[in-house]
Amino acid sequence: MRTTVAEQPVGRLTDAWRTCVGTGRFELALRRDYQDSLALLQRDIGFRHIRGHGLLSDGVGVHRPYQHRGLRRVHHNFTYVDQVVDAYLELGIRPFVELGFMPSALASGDQTVFWWRGNVTPPRSWQEWADLVRGTVAHLVDRYGLAEVRGWPIEVWNEPNLTAFWADADRDAYHRLYEVSAHAVKEVDATLQVGGPAISPGADEWLVPFAEFVTDRGVPVDFVSRHAYTSGPAQHVPFGTHQTLAEAAHLLEQFAAPRKHLAGTALAEVPVHITEFNSSYRPDNPIHDTAFHAAYLAPVLATGGDLVDSFSYWTFSDMFEEEGVPTALFHGGFGLLTHRQIKKPTYHLYAFMARLGDEVLARGADHLVTRHSDGRVAVLAWAPVDVTGLDRAPERHDLALSVPLGPPGTASAFLLRSSVGEEAGNAWAAWVELGRPRSPRPWQLDALRESAEPHRSHRGVPVTAGRVELDLTLGRHEVTLVELTPVVDETPPWWDEGRLLGRPGREEEA
């Protein structure tokens, strides 16, 4: 059955899907290979913000207490902060600032998270924490200008509902942290954006008490943040993790949850940012590397912007060291970016999204049709997936569309198709076929890079009565982008294909 796509748009495609992207701990951005990878990401996709952990952790070295004349004093050192933020801005991406974790010299306890030991206890001096937040934000404003930093959302902490990230998951203690931090930010300038509570999935019961607390206490909130994942309990294997997954639609349900829970509160209309989302939160879960993953997330990218102001993929880079220095070749992000930009299918999904138009002409369970302002039409299509692992997804998936393409009088169109799936654009499959080499040789890396490229094809197609009849067959777990451009034929009248090899032209033969 052919689906007829309407001529008039049904809406606009927001940029919520590329408003922000996640990264590993803050100081990883000091590495040259990290910056090279981020440059490629910005060239192909172009995110607006980047968010990661550990801005205030010991590894960045901001909080530096010292003794002078018998008194304890604190020096705020921004050497690494400046280097990282300078690099970000040079690459056209801005911080989505996360305030955390606690500097060890300010912490009230010794509980830490991750191998790099981010401290997750409250401050032993709330005044010193306020000074640290105020001093950090003031420095950013002084160095980069108020007009610039006004556009950087500032989020207070990360997943305080989990004991791993906030001692005892103490909600009252988090509320105090938020209050002190938010006021410190606003003391620098009232127009700066601050928000929270950055909760993990399964903690929506924190939202209403958070709204009630900030309302009763007059604490500023410019946005609400939440995380979204669909993975079940971790099943550990040596140097890896496997998990069950819920349907991708569950991510969209999580996106919608904050506004649902906050309806009727003072925070009902504030922006909602999903500051982390993915299938699995584990960097060592190889599901991120597969073609399945791109097809799984495609409908989320296609519709998530209708529910929230942003949703940030966790994370862009395989330089992601929550569980220690990666021991696997593929590890946690969009691509094997530590090995000279070997991309994964999900990376290409985002790159395809970057080539869609702003006008939405149609949305379906397996497609999104958009139009650019110059009349070009771009179709994103994806094959269905089975998250249970019990039924193998179909080997082929057919999609038939009737797509409007103008202007009036257009007789033909140029069709460019880019696809990733179980074979094309699948460096993981190539790595498996190579025997899963732990330290690939240069020729193997070359093979992986070439295998990671999408399959591309092109052809001319007829336009009849202002429409292209588009018939697509997608392979298992395939994601494909079809770009249709109206053709204006500029072939000169003397051109004759038959003369390429020196034969007489049509006129001479006649």
Short mmCIF file of C-alpha atoms in Angstrom, two decimals:
data_model
loop_
_atom_site.label_atom_id
_atom_site.label_comp_id
_atom_site.label_asym_id
_atom_site.label_seq_id
_atom_site.Cartn_x
_atom_site.Cartn_y
_atom_site.Cartn_z
CA MET A 1 0.00 0.00 0.00
CA ARG A 2 1.37 3.39 -1.03
CA THR A 3 1.24 6.29 1.42
CA THR A 4 0.44 9.65 -0.17
CA VAL A 5 2.43 12.44 1.44
CA ALA A 6 0.53 15.73 1.65
CA GLU A 7 1.79 18.81 -0.15
CA GLN A 8 1.33 21.09 2.84
CA PRO A 9 3.53 20.64 5.92
CA VAL A 10 2.05 19.18 9.07
CA GLY A 11 4.62 20.80 11.34
CA ARG A 12 8.27 21.71 11.75
CA LEU A 13 11.21 19.55 12.73
CA THR A 14 12.75 21.04 15.85
CA ASP A 15 16.44 20.90 16.62
CA ALA A 16 15.79 19.32 20.03
CA TRP A 17 17.67 16.20 18.87
CA ARG A 18 20.91 18.15 18.39
CA THR A 19 20.57 20.84 21.05
CA CYS A 20 22.97 18.87 23.25
CA VAL A 21 25.16 15.77 23.28
CA GLY A 22 26.84 14.00 26.19
CA THR A 23 30.51 13.42 26.82
CA GLY A 24 32.75 11.74 29.36
CA ARG A 25 34.35 13.49 32.30
CA PHE A 26 35.25 17.11 31.69
CA GLU A 27 39.04 16.86 31.43
CA LEU A 28 38.97 14.27 28.64
CA ALA A 29 38.48 17.25 26.35
CA LEU A 30 42.12 18.18 26.94
CA ARG A 31 43.15 15.29 24.69
CA ARG A 32 44.00 16.01 21.07
CA ASP A 33 42.25 12.91 19.73
CA TYR A 34 39.11 13.92 21.65
CA GLN A 35 39.17 17.37 20.06
CA ASP A 36 39.77 15.85 16.61
CA SER A 37 36.75 13.61 17.13
CA LEU A 38 34.60 16.50 18.29
CA ALA A 39 35.62 18.50 15.21
CA LEU A 40 34.38 15.65 12.99
CA LEU A 41 31.15 15.46 14.96
CA GLN A 42 30.55 19.16 14.49
CA ARG A 43 31.29 18.98 10.79
CA ASP A 44 28.88 16.12 10.16
CA ILE A 45 26.13 16.91 12.68
CA GLY A 46 26.63 20.22 14.47
CA PHE A 47 25.45 20.06 18.07
CA ARG A 48 24.80 23.28 19.98
CA HIS A 49 25.79 22.17 23.49
CA ILE A 50 27.84 19.47 25.20
CA ARG A 51 27.36 18.10 28.74
CA GLY A 52 29.58 15.92 30.89
CA HIS A 53 30.45 15.16 34.51
CA GLY A 54 33.18 16.36 36.81
CA LEU A 55 33.61 20.09 36.17
CA LEU A 56 34.29 20.63 39.87
CA SER A 57 35.97 17.29 40.59
CA ASP A 58 39.60 17.09 41.63
CA GLY A 59 40.83 16.19 38.14
CA VAL A 60 39.93 19.65 36.81
CA GLY A 61 41.59 21.38 39.74
CA VAL A 62 39.22 24.31 40.25
CA HIS A 63 38.98 24.14 44.05
CA ARG A 64 42.46 24.65 45.56
CA PRO A 65 42.55 25.26 49.33
CA TYR A 66 45.76 26.49 50.93
CA GLN A 67 47.14 27.86 54.19
CA HIS A 68 48.41 31.41 54.55
CA ARG A 69 49.29 33.14 57.83
CA GLY A 70 47.63 30.39 59.75
CA LEU A 71 44.30 30.67 57.94
CA ARG A 72 42.64 28.28 55.48
CA ARG A 73 41.90 29.99 52.21
CA VAL A 74 40.66 28.80 48.83
CA HIS A 75 42.03 29.62 45.40
CA HIS A 76 39.85 28.96 42.33
CA ASN A 77 42.00 27.75 39.45
CA PHE A 78 40.48 27.73 35.96
CA THR A 79 43.45 26.64 33.83
CA TYR A 80 41.83 23.42 32.59
CA VAL A 81 38.34 24.93 32.44
CA ASP A 82 39.56 27.64 30.09
CA GLN A 83 41.42 25.20 27.84
CA VAL A 84 38.38 22.96 27.49
CA VAL A 85 35.81 25.71 26.97
CA ASP A 86 38.10 27.52 24.50
CA ALA A 87 38.35 24.29 22.50
CA TYR A 88 34.58 23.82 22.60
CA LEU A 89 33.87 27.32 21.33
CA GLU A 90 36.44 27.01 18.57
CA LEU A 91 34.52 23.94 17.38
CA GLY A 92 31.17 25.72 17.47
CA ILE A 93 29.76 23.95 20.53
CA ARG A 94 28.91 25.43 23.93
CA PRO A 95 28.83 23.97 27.42
CA PHE A 96 25.69 22.66 29.04
CA VAL A 97 27.21 23.18 32.48
CA GLU A 98 26.77 20.47 35.12
CA LEU A 99 27.70 21.55 38.65
CA GLY A 100 29.44 18.52 40.17
CA PHE A 101 31.04 16.60 41.66
CA MET A 102 32.25 17.70 45.11
CA PRO A 103 35.92 18.64 45.47
CA SER A 104 37.45 16.23 47.98
CA ALA A 105 38.78 19.08 50.14
CA LEU A 106 35.24 20.43 50.47
CA ALA A 107 33.39 17.12 50.76
CA SER A 108 31.66 15.98 53.94
CA GLY A 109 32.46 12.32 53.24
CA ASP A 110 34.64 10.04 51.14
CA GLN A 111 32.02 8.28 48.97
CA THR A 112 32.98 8.43 45.29
CA VAL A 113 31.74 7.19 41.94
CA PHE A 114 33.64 5.89 38.90
CA TRP A 115 37.27 4.88 38.77
CA TRP A 116 38.28 8.54 38.66
CA ARG A 117 36.61 9.03 42.06
CA GLY A 118 34.05 11.78 41.68
CA ASN A 119 32.96 12.64 45.22
CA VAL A 120 29.19 12.49 45.71
CA THR A 121 28.74 13.80 49.25
CA PRO A 122 27.33 17.19 50.30
CA PRO A 123 29.74 20.02 51.08
CA ARG A 124 30.93 20.36 54.64
CA SER A 125 30.64 24.12 54.20
CA TRP A 126 27.64 25.41 52.30
CA GLN A 127 29.18 28.87 52.17
CA GLU A 128 32.35 27.52 50.56
CA TRP A 129 30.26 25.59 48.02
CA ALA A 130 28.29 28.75 47.20
CA ASP A 131 31.57 30.63 46.78
CA LEU A 132 32.84 27.89 44.45
CA VAL A 133 29.72 27.97 42.28
CA ARG A 134 29.61 31.76 42.25
CA GLY A 135 33.30 32.03 41.49
CA THR A 136 33.15 29.49 38.64
CA VAL A 137 30.13 31.09 36.98
CA ALA A 138 31.54 34.59 37.44
CA HIS A 139 34.78 33.49 35.81
CA LEU A 140 32.90 32.10 32.81
CA VAL A 141 30.99 35.38 32.46
CA ASP A 142 34.17 37.42 32.80
CA ARG A 143 36.06 35.36 30.23
CA TYR A 144 33.35 34.68 27.64
CA GLY A 145 30.89 37.52 28.21
CA LEU A 146 27.45 37.64 29.75
CA ALA A 147 25.67 37.52 26.40
CA GLU A 148 27.43 34.23 25.61
CA VAL A 149 27.05 32.53 28.99
CA ARG A 150 23.36 33.43 29.19
CA GLY A 151 22.90 30.75 26.54
CA TRP A 152 24.61 28.02 28.60
CA PRO A 153 22.14 26.12 30.81
CA ILE A 154 23.56 25.37 34.27
CA GLU A 155 22.35 22.10 35.81
CA VAL A 156 22.74 21.33 39.50
CA TRP A 157 24.31 17.89 40.02
CA ASN A 158 23.60 14.54 38.35
CA GLU A 159 21.03 11.87 39.32
CA PRO A 160 20.76 12.74 43.03
CA ASN A 161 18.00 10.14 43.41
CA LEU A 162 20.65 7.40 43.13
CA THR A 163 22.86 6.55 46.09
CA ALA A 164 25.76 6.06 43.66
CA PHE A 165 25.61 9.75 42.71
CA TRP A 166 24.39 11.46 45.90
CA ALA A 167 25.03 10.16 49.40
CA ASP A 168 21.98 8.23 50.65
CA ALA A 169 19.96 9.70 47.75
CA ASP A 170 18.93 12.30 50.34
CA ARG A 171 16.24 14.42 48.69
CA ASP A 172 16.22 17.13 51.36
CA ALA A 173 19.99 17.47 51.12
CA TYR A 174 19.68 17.80 47.34
CA HIS A 175 17.03 20.48 47.72
CA ARG A 176 19.44 22.44 49.88
CA LEU A 177 22.23 21.92 47.35
CA TYR A 178 19.95 23.16 44.60
CA GLU A 179 18.84 26.19 46.60
CA VAL A 180 22.36 27.28 47.50
CA SER A 181 23.63 26.65 43.95
CA ALA A 182 20.76 28.38 42.16
CA HIS A 183 21.05 31.50 44.29
CA ALA A 184 24.82 31.56 43.75
CA VAL A 185 24.30 31.42 39.97
CA LYS A 186 21.69 34.19 40.04
CA GLU A 187 23.92 36.37 42.19
CA VAL A 188 26.30 36.52 39.23
CA ASP A 189 23.46 37.57 36.93
CA ALA A 190 19.71 37.05 37.18
CA THR A 191 19.41 36.18 33.49
CA LEU A 192 21.61 33.08 33.69
CA GLN A 193 19.75 29.76 33.29
CA VAL A 194 19.77 27.30 36.17
CA GLY A 195 17.79 24.07 36.65
CA GLY A 196 17.52 20.49 37.90
CA PRO A 197 16.92 17.99 39.41
CA ALA A 198 18.65 15.79 36.75
CA ILE A 199 16.93 12.63 37.99
CA SER A 200 17.40 9.16 36.53
CA PRO A 201 14.55 7.01 35.14
CA GLY A 202 12.18 5.68 37.75
CA ALA A 203 12.37 8.73 40.04
CA ASP A 204 9.53 10.91 38.81
CA GLU A 205 8.27 11.06 42.38
CA TRP A 206 11.03 13.64 42.93
CA LEU A 207 9.46 16.13 40.52
CA VAL A 208 6.48 17.43 42.47
CA PRO A 209 8.39 17.77 45.78
CA PHE A 210 11.10 19.63 43.86
CA ALA A 211 8.47 21.97 42.40
CA GLU A 212 6.88 22.49 45.80
CA PHE A 213 10.24 23.16 47.45
CA VAL A 214 11.42 25.79 44.97
CA THR A 215 7.98 27.42 44.93
CA ASP A 216 7.67 27.61 48.71
CA ARG A 217 11.23 28.89 49.11
CA GLY A 218 11.26 31.22 46.11
CA VAL A 219 14.19 29.40 44.52
CA PRO A 220 14.78 30.15 40.82
CA VAL A 221 14.25 27.38 38.24
CA ASP A 222 14.65 28.07 34.53
CA PHE A 223 14.36 24.46 33.32
CA VAL A 224 13.63 20.96 34.55
CA SER A 225 15.97 18.09 33.66
CA ARG A 226 15.57 14.32 33.61
CA HIS A 227 17.34 11.27 32.13
CA ALA A 228 15.84 8.49 30.02
CA TYR A 229 17.07 4.93 29.42
CA THR A 230 15.36 1.68 28.43
CA SER A 231 17.83 -0.92 29.70
CA GLY A 232 17.20 -3.52 32.37
CA PRO A 233 19.51 -4.95 35.04
CA ALA A 234 23.14 -5.39 34.06
CA GLN A 235 24.32 -8.89 33.17
CA HIS A 236 28.07 -8.69 33.60
CA VAL A 237 30.64 -10.55 31.54
CA PRO A 238 34.39 -9.90 31.64
CA PHE A 239 34.94 -6.34 30.42
CA GLY A 240 31.35 -5.99 29.23
CA THR A 241 27.67 -5.80 30.07
CA HIS A 242 24.46 -7.05 28.46
CA GLN A 243 20.94 -5.87 29.27
CA THR A 244 17.36 -6.36 28.19
CA LEU A 245 15.71 -3.40 26.47
CA ALA A 246 12.21 -1.99 26.55
CA GLU A 247 10.58 -0.78 23.35
CA ALA A 248 11.92 2.53 22.07
CA ALA A 249 8.49 4.05 22.63
CA HIS A 250 9.28 3.85 26.35
CA LEU A 251 11.91 6.55 25.83
CA LEU A 252 9.22 8.84 24.46
CA GLU A 253 7.04 8.07 27.49
CA GLN A 254 9.93 9.12 29.71
CA PHE A 255 10.41 12.30 27.69
CA ALA A 256 6.76 13.18 28.32
CA ALA A 257 6.89 12.37 32.04
CA PRO A 258 8.13 15.72 33.48
CA ARG A 259 5.36 17.81 31.94
CA LYS A 260 2.81 15.19 32.91
CA HIS A 261 3.91 15.17 36.55
CA LEU A 262 4.43 18.92 36.80
CA ALA A 263 1.05 19.89 35.34
CA GLY A 264 -0.65 22.23 37.77
CA THR A 265 2.59 23.20 39.53
CA ALA A 266 4.57 26.41 39.20
CA LEU A 267 7.00 24.55 36.91
CA ALA A 268 4.36 23.38 34.44
CA GLU A 269 5.56 25.68 31.64
CA VAL A 270 9.32 25.72 32.12
CA PRO A 271 11.51 24.10 29.44
CA VAL A 272 12.28 20.38 29.82
CA HIS A 273 15.72 19.03 28.97
CA ILE A 274 16.48 15.31 28.81
CA THR A 275 20.15 15.73 29.64
CA GLU A 276 20.96 12.06 29.08
CA PHE A 277 19.20 9.43 26.97
CA ASN A 278 20.09 6.16 25.30
CA SER A 279 19.14 2.52 25.27
CA SER A 280 21.73 1.53 27.89
CA TYR A 281 23.58 3.83 30.29
CA ARG A 282 26.52 1.40 30.35
CA PRO A 283 29.56 2.33 28.25
CA ASP A 284 30.57 -1.33 28.05
CA ASN A 285 27.30 -2.56 26.53
CA PRO A 286 28.05 -3.41 22.86
CA ILE A 287 24.44 -2.77 21.82
CA HIS A 288 25.52 0.83 21.09
CA ASP A 289 27.77 -0.39 18.29
CA THR A 290 25.16 -2.29 16.28
CA ALA A 291 22.95 -1.53 13.31
CA PHE A 292 20.04 -2.54 15.52
CA HIS A 293 20.76 0.48 17.70
CA ALA A 294 20.36 3.02 14.91
CA ALA A 295 17.05 1.52 13.77
CA TYR A 296 15.94 1.32 17.40
CA LEU A 297 16.55 5.03 18.06
CA ALA A 298 15.36 6.39 14.71
CA PRO A 299 11.71 6.87 15.75
CA VAL A 300 12.87 8.60 18.94
CA LEU A 301 14.90 11.17 17.02
CA ALA A 302 12.04 11.62 14.56
CA THR A 303 9.43 12.53 17.20
CA GLY A 304 11.19 13.34 20.49
CA GLY A 305 11.32 17.06 19.77
CA ASP A 306 7.54 17.25 20.02
CA LEU A 307 7.79 16.36 23.72
CA VAL A 308 10.84 18.18 25.13
CA ASP A 309 13.10 21.12 24.44
CA SER A 310 16.18 18.93 24.11
CA PHE A 311 17.32 15.32 24.47
CA SER A 312 21.03 14.64 24.76
CA TYR A 313 22.57 11.38 23.50
CA TRP A 314 24.86 9.79 26.09
CA THR A 315 27.65 9.93 24.79
CA PHE A 316 29.28 11.13 21.57
CA SER A 317 32.71 9.57 22.08
CA ASP A 318 34.12 6.17 22.91
CA MET A 319 36.56 8.05 25.15
CA PHE A 320 34.21 7.33 28.01
CA GLU A 321 35.83 6.02 31.14
CA GLU A 322 33.18 5.48 33.81
CA GLU A 323 34.26 1.85 34.16
CA GLY A 324 37.97 2.48 33.76
CA VAL A 325 40.16 2.86 30.69
CA PRO A 326 38.30 1.03 27.90
CA THR A 327 39.52 -2.51 27.27
CA ALA A 328 37.26 -3.16 24.29
CA LEU A 329 37.76 -1.74 20.83
CA PHE A 330 34.20 -0.43 20.74
CA HIS A 331 33.09 1.37 23.87
CA GLY A 332 30.01 3.39 24.62
CA GLY A 333 29.70 6.30 22.19
CA PHE A 334 28.70 7.21 18.65
CA GLY A 335 31.90 5.92 17.18
CA LEU A 336 35.29 4.38 17.73
CA LEU A 337 36.59 7.90 17.75
CA THR A 338 39.77 7.06 19.62
CA HIS A 339 40.95 5.20 16.53
CA ARG A 340 40.76 8.02 14.02
CA GLN A 341 37.06 8.44 13.57
CA ILE A 342 35.60 5.02 12.87
CA LYS A 343 31.88 5.74 12.99
CA LYS A 344 28.95 3.59 14.10
CA PRO A 345 25.45 3.28 12.61
CA THR A 346 23.97 5.55 15.29
CA TYR A 347 26.47 8.25 14.34
CA HIS A 348 25.18 8.03 10.78
CA LEU A 349 21.58 8.22 11.99
CA TYR A 350 22.42 11.59 13.53
CA ALA A 351 24.28 12.67 10.38
CA PHE A 352 21.19 11.75 8.35
CA MET A 353 19.03 13.82 10.70
CA ALA A 354 21.32 16.79 10.04
CA ARG A 355 20.42 16.58 6.34
CA LEU A 356 16.65 16.70 6.83
CA GLY A 357 14.56 19.76 6.03
CA ASP A 358 12.70 21.96 8.52
CA GLU A 359 9.19 21.32 7.20
CA VAL A 360 7.63 18.01 8.20
CA LEU A 361 5.40 16.64 5.45
CA ALA A 362 4.65 13.24 7.01
CA ARG A 363 5.51 11.00 9.93
CA GLY A 364 4.92 7.28 10.09
CA ALA A 365 5.92 4.29 12.14
CA ASP A 366 8.85 3.73 9.78
CA HIS A 367 9.49 7.08 8.09
CA LEU A 368 9.83 10.84 8.36
CA VAL A 369 9.38 13.05 5.28
CA THR A 370 10.73 16.61 5.34
CA ARG A 371 11.21 19.47 2.90
CA HIS A 372 13.94 22.09 2.70
CA SER A 373 13.20 25.74 1.99
CA ASP A 374 14.63 25.36 -1.53
CA GLY A 375 12.16 22.57 -2.41
CA ARG A 376 14.38 19.53 -1.85
CA VAL A 377 12.69 16.65 -0.06
CA ALA A 378 14.47 14.32 2.37
CA VAL A 379 13.03 11.01 3.58
CA LEU A 380 14.38 9.18 6.62
CA ALA A 381 13.22 5.55 6.79
CA TRP A 382 14.04 2.68 9.13
CA ALA A 383 13.33 -1.01 9.43
CA PRO A 384 11.51 -2.45 12.46
CA VAL A 385 13.43 -4.04 15.32
CA ASP A 386 12.69 -6.77 17.84
CA VAL A 387 13.87 -5.88 21.35
CA THR A 388 13.08 -9.29 22.84
CA GLY A 389 15.69 -11.22 20.88
CA LEU A 390 13.12 -14.00 20.45
CA ASP A 391 12.02 -13.18 16.91
CA ARG A 392 14.53 -12.23 14.27
CA ALA A 393 13.64 -8.92 12.66
CA PRO A 394 12.52 -9.30 9.02
CA GLU A 395 15.24 -9.54 6.39
CA ARG A 396 13.48 -6.90 4.30
CA HIS A 397 11.05 -4.08 4.92
CA ASP A 398 9.14 -2.41 2.08
CA LEU A 399 7.99 1.20 2.07
CA ALA A 400 6.03 2.90 -0.74
CA LEU A 401 5.48 6.65 -0.71
CA SER A 402 4.03 9.20 -3.12
CA VAL A 403 6.13 12.30 -2.45
CA PRO A 404 5.30 15.83 -3.67
CA LEU A 405 8.17 17.53 -5.48
CA GLY A 406 8.06 20.84 -7.30
CA PRO A 407 8.15 23.43 -8.72
CA PRO A 408 5.37 23.03 -11.31
CA GLY A 409 6.69 21.60 -14.56
CA THR A 410 9.40 19.51 -12.93
CA ALA A 411 9.85 16.38 -15.02
CA SER A 412 12.64 14.55 -13.20
CA ALA A 413 14.49 14.42 -9.90
CA PHE A 414 17.92 13.40 -8.67
CA LEU A 415 17.69 10.70 -6.00
CA LEU A 416 20.60 10.21 -3.60
CA ARG A 417 20.30 7.35 -1.11
CA SER A 418 22.57 6.76 1.90
CA SER A 419 22.11 3.63 4.01
CA VAL A 420 23.52 1.84 7.04
CA GLY A 421 22.52 -1.60 8.25
CA GLU A 422 23.84 -5.06 8.97
CA GLU A 423 26.43 -4.72 6.20
CA ALA A 424 26.72 -1.11 5.04
CA GLY A 425 28.16 1.40 7.48
CA ASN A 426 28.74 -1.27 10.10
CA ALA A 427 32.25 -1.22 11.52
CA TRP A 428 31.16 -3.55 14.33
CA ALA A 429 30.26 -6.30 11.85
CA ALA A 430 33.57 -5.81 10.05
CA TRP A 431 35.47 -5.99 13.34
CA VAL A 432 33.72 -9.25 14.20
CA GLU A 433 34.60 -10.66 10.76
CA LEU A 434 38.22 -9.62 11.34
CA GLY A 435 38.26 -11.78 14.47
CA ARG A 436 37.67 -8.95 16.99
CA PRO A 437 41.30 -7.78 17.03
CA ARG A 438 42.10 -6.05 20.33
CA SER A 439 44.73 -3.75 18.86
CA PRO A 440 44.01 -3.48 15.13
CA ARG A 441 46.95 -3.04 12.82
CA PRO A 442 46.98 -0.04 10.50
CA TRP A 443 45.55 -1.99 7.58
CA GLN A 444 42.77 -3.33 9.82
CA LEU A 445 41.94 0.19 10.96
CA ASP A 446 41.78 1.26 7.33
CA ALA A 447 39.38 -1.61 6.63
CA LEU A 448 37.21 -0.66 9.60
CA ARG A 449 37.06 2.97 8.55
CA GLU A 450 36.02 2.03 5.03
CA SER A 451 33.47 -0.46 6.36
CA ALA A 452 31.98 2.26 8.53
CA GLU A 453 30.95 4.40 5.57
CA PRO A 454 27.29 4.30 4.48
CA HIS A 455 26.33 2.69 1.20
CA ARG A 456 25.45 5.41 -1.30
CA SER A 457 23.59 5.15 -4.58
CA HIS A 458 21.98 7.61 -6.97
CA ARG A 459 19.71 7.69 -9.96
CA GLY A 460 17.33 9.90 -11.88
CA VAL A 461 13.62 9.35 -11.23
CA PRO A 462 10.56 10.70 -13.07
CA VAL A 463 8.28 13.33 -11.57
CA THR A 464 4.69 12.87 -12.71
CA ALA A 465 2.02 15.44 -11.90
CA GLY A 466 4.27 16.92 -9.25
CA ARG A 467 5.01 13.62 -7.49
CA VAL A 468 7.70 10.99 -7.16
CA GLU A 469 6.55 7.42 -6.62
CA LEU A 470 9.18 6.20 -4.18
CA ASP A 471 9.58 2.48 -3.56
CA LEU A 472 12.15 1.48 -0.93
CA THR A 473 13.27 -1.92 0.24
CA LEU A 474 15.21 -1.80 3.48
CA GLY A 475 17.37 -4.62 4.75
CA ARG A 476 17.37 -5.93 8.30
CA HIS A 477 17.98 -3.07 10.78
CA GLU A 478 18.59 -0.64 7.94
CA VAL A 479 18.31 3.12 8.30
CA THR A 480 18.26 5.01 5.03
CA LEU A 481 18.18 8.64 3.92
CA VAL A 482 16.71 9.48 0.51
CA GLU A 483 17.24 13.00 -0.81
CA LEU A 484 15.17 14.15 -3.79
CA THR A 485 16.22 17.23 -5.74
CA PRO A 486 14.16 18.70 -8.61
CA VAL A 487 16.22 18.66 -11.80
CA VAL A 488 16.56 21.62 -14.11
CA ASP A 489 18.06 20.17 -17.27
CA GLU A 490 20.95 22.37 -18.51
CA THR A 491 22.32 19.92 -21.10
CA PRO A 492 23.58 21.95 -24.08
CA PRO A 493 21.81 21.24 -27.41
CA TRP A 494 24.98 19.96 -29.06
CA TRP A 495 25.64 17.26 -26.44
CA ASP A 496 25.56 13.76 -27.92
CA GLU A 497 26.39 10.78 -25.70
CA GLY A 498 27.20 8.68 -28.74
CA ARG A 499 30.23 10.78 -29.62
CA LEU A 500 32.14 9.99 -26.41
CA LEU A 501 34.19 7.38 -28.30
CA GLY A 502 34.55 9.43 -31.46
CA ARG A 503 31.62 7.96 -33.38
CA PRO A 504 29.57 10.22 -35.64
CA GLY A 505 26.87 12.21 -33.91
CA ARG A 506 23.16 11.80 -34.44
CA GLU A 507 23.00 14.67 -36.94
CA GLU A 508 25.88 13.27 -39.04
CA GLU A 509 24.35 9.78 -39.07
CA ALA A 510 21.08 11.26 -40.25
#
